[in-house]
Coordinates of C-alpha atoms in Angstrom, one line a residue:
M1 CA 150.3 8.2 40.3
A2 CA 147.1 6.2 39.5
R3 CA 145.9 4.1 42.2
L4 CA 144.7 0.7 41.0
N5 CA 141.6 -0.9 42.8
A6 CA 140.9 -4.0 41.1
N7 CA 137.4 -4.6 42.7
F8 CA 134.4 -6.1 40.7
W9 CA 133.0 -2.9 39.7
N10 CA 136.2 -1.5 38.2
R11 CA 136.9 -4.8 36.3
N12 CA 133.5 -5.1 34.9
K13 CA 131.6 -1.7 34.5
F14 CA 132.7 -1.4 30.8
K15 CA 131.2 -4.8 30.0
L16 CA 128.0 -3.7 31.9
S17 CA 127.9 -0.5 29.9
G18 CA 128.2 -2.5 26.6
L19 CA 125.2 -4.8 27.7
V20 CA 123.1 -1.7 28.4
L21 CA 124.0 -0.6 24.9
L22 CA 122.7 -4.0 23.3
L23 CA 119.4 -4.0 25.3
P24 CA 117.7 -1.6 22.8
V25 CA 118.5 -3.8 20.0
Y26 CA 117.0 -6.8 21.8
F27 CA 113.8 -5.1 22.4
L28 CA 113.6 -3.7 19.1
Y29 CA 113.9 -7.2 17.6
R30 CA 111.0 -8.4 19.8
S31 CA 108.8 -5.6 19.0
L32 CA 109.4 -6.2 15.2
H33 CA 108.7 -10.0 15.8
P34 CA 105.8 -10.4 17.9
S35 CA 104.4 -13.9 18.5
F36 CA 100.7 -14.6 19.3
P37 CA 98.8 -17.6 20.3
A38 CA 96.7 -19.5 17.5
A39 CA 93.6 -17.9 16.4
M40 CA 90.2 -19.3 17.5
A41 CA 88.1 -21.2 14.9
A42 CA 85.9 -18.9 12.5
A43 CA 82.1 -18.5 13.6
T44 CA 79.5 -17.4 11.5
V45 CA 77.0 -14.9 12.9
G46 CA 74.4 -13.4 10.6
E47 CA 76.2 -12.3 7.4
F48 CA 79.5 -12.1 9.1
S49 CA 82.3 -14.7 9.5
V50 CA 84.4 -13.8 12.7
I51 CA 88.0 -15.0 13.9
P52 CA 89.1 -13.8 17.2
T53 CA 92.8 -14.0 18.0
P54 CA 94.0 -13.5 21.6
L55 CA 97.1 -11.3 22.1
D56 CA 98.5 -13.5 24.7
D57 CA 97.7 -16.6 26.9
A58 CA 97.9 -14.8 30.2
Q59 CA 95.1 -14.4 32.6
P60 CA 92.9 -11.2 32.5
Y61 CA 94.4 -8.1 33.7
Q62 CA 93.0 -5.1 35.5
H63 CA 92.5 -1.8 33.6
D64 CA 90.5 1.1 34.9
G65 CA 88.8 -1.0 37.7
E66 CA 87.7 -3.7 35.2
Y67 CA 89.5 -7.0 34.3
I68 CA 89.9 -7.4 30.5
K69 CA 91.8 -9.7 28.1
D70 CA 92.8 -8.4 24.7
F71 CA 91.8 -9.8 21.2
M72 CA 92.3 -9.0 17.6
V73 CA 89.1 -9.7 15.7
T74 CA 89.1 -10.3 11.9
F75 CA 85.9 -10.2 9.9
K76 CA 86.5 -12.5 6.9
Q77 CA 83.0 -12.2 5.4
G78 CA 80.4 -9.4 5.9
D79 CA 80.4 -5.6 5.6
L80 CA 81.4 -3.7 8.6
A81 CA 79.4 -0.8 7.7
H82 CA 76.4 -2.8 8.7
I83 CA 77.4 -3.3 12.2
R84 CA 76.4 -0.3 14.5
Q85 CA 78.2 -1.6 17.6
G86 CA 79.9 -4.7 18.7
Y87 CA 81.1 -6.0 22.2
M88 CA 83.0 -8.8 23.5
N89 CA 83.2 -10.5 27.0
I90 CA 84.4 -13.6 28.7
G91 CA 81.9 -15.4 30.9
T92 CA 79.1 -18.1 31.2
T93 CA 76.7 -15.6 29.4
A94 CA 77.0 -12.8 26.9
L95 CA 76.4 -9.6 28.7
P96 CA 73.4 -7.5 27.6
L97 CA 74.2 -4.3 25.4
S98 CA 72.6 -2.1 28.1
Q99 CA 75.4 -3.2 30.5
M100 CA 78.1 -3.1 28.0
Q101 CA 77.1 0.4 27.0
Q102 CA 77.8 1.7 30.5
G103 CA 81.6 1.8 30.0
E104 CA 84.3 2.2 27.2
L105 CA 85.7 -1.4 27.6
G106 CA 84.6 -4.3 25.7
I107 CA 83.7 -2.4 22.5
L108 CA 85.2 -3.5 19.2
H109 CA 87.3 -0.7 17.6
G110 CA 89.7 -0.4 14.7
S111 CA 89.4 -0.6 10.9
R112 CA 88.2 -2.9 8.3
Y113 CA 91.5 -4.8 8.4
G114 CA 91.2 -5.6 12.0
Q115 CA 89.3 -4.9 14.9
H116 CA 90.8 -4.7 18.6
V117 CA 88.9 -5.4 21.7
H118 CA 89.5 -5.4 25.5
A119 CA 87.1 -8.1 26.3
L120 CA 85.5 -7.7 29.7
A121 CA 86.2 -10.7 32.0
S122 CA 86.4 -11.5 35.6
D123 CA 89.7 -11.6 37.6
H124 CA 89.9 -15.3 36.9
I125 CA 88.3 -17.4 34.2
D126 CA 85.9 -20.2 35.4
D127 CA 85.1 -23.5 34.1
G128 CA 82.1 -23.3 31.5
A129 CA 83.1 -19.5 30.4
R130 CA 83.1 -18.8 27.0
L131 CA 84.2 -15.9 24.7
W132 CA 81.1 -14.0 23.7
L133 CA 80.5 -11.6 20.8
T134 CA 77.5 -9.4 20.5
L135 CA 76.8 -7.4 17.4
E136 CA 73.9 -4.8 16.8
T137 CA 73.2 -3.9 13.3
W138 CA 71.8 -0.6 12.2
Q139 CA 68.3 -2.4 11.7
G140 CA 68.5 -3.1 15.5
K141 CA 69.1 -7.0 15.0
I142 CA 71.1 -8.4 17.8
L143 CA 73.5 -11.1 16.7
V144 CA 75.3 -13.2 19.3
T145 CA 78.0 -16.0 19.0
S146 CA 80.6 -17.7 21.3
W147 CA 83.7 -19.6 21.4
P148 CA 85.1 -22.2 23.9
L149 CA 88.0 -21.2 25.7
P150 CA 91.5 -22.9 25.8
T151 CA 91.8 -25.1 28.9
E152 CA 95.1 -23.3 29.9
W153 CA 93.0 -20.1 30.3
L154 CA 90.7 -21.7 33.0
A155 CA 91.4 -21.1 36.5
H156 CA 92.3 -24.1 38.6

C-alpha cells in the first residue's frame, strides 16, 4: 500500500522537471536572437572608414589580468590587406604600439566581413576617456582615430 506524502516537493517535482526541460529552448532562442547596443558613428582614418559596435553596455571585465571591453569593428571602406596590425584601447590617450604589442589583448582579429577586438581598458571608465583605434600599414604609417564614449559607460 502506497503511502501518500503530500508535501511541496511531491506535489511540484514534475512541474519543476518540465521547467528544466524548457530552459534549453529559452537559451537557444536567446542565442539565435542576440541584441547589441547601437553602433558608434563611422570615422575615417587614412583610406579606411571604420564603425565600431560594442557587444554590450556593461563595464569592462577582467580577462587574463587585464580589463577589456569587446567590440565588433566593421571596415566600410579601405582594403584590410593594407593593414599590418591594428589595436584598440579605451582611455584618455591612444596607447603606443610598443606597449600594445606586449600582449595578445587589444589586437584586431577576424575576417574582411568583421573584426573583433578585446579593447584594453581600466577597471572603470573615467570622464574624458575615448575609444582609440591605432592602425599600422605595411608601409609603416601609423593611423589613429578615436570616438567619444556613451555617458552611461562612464564611472560615477
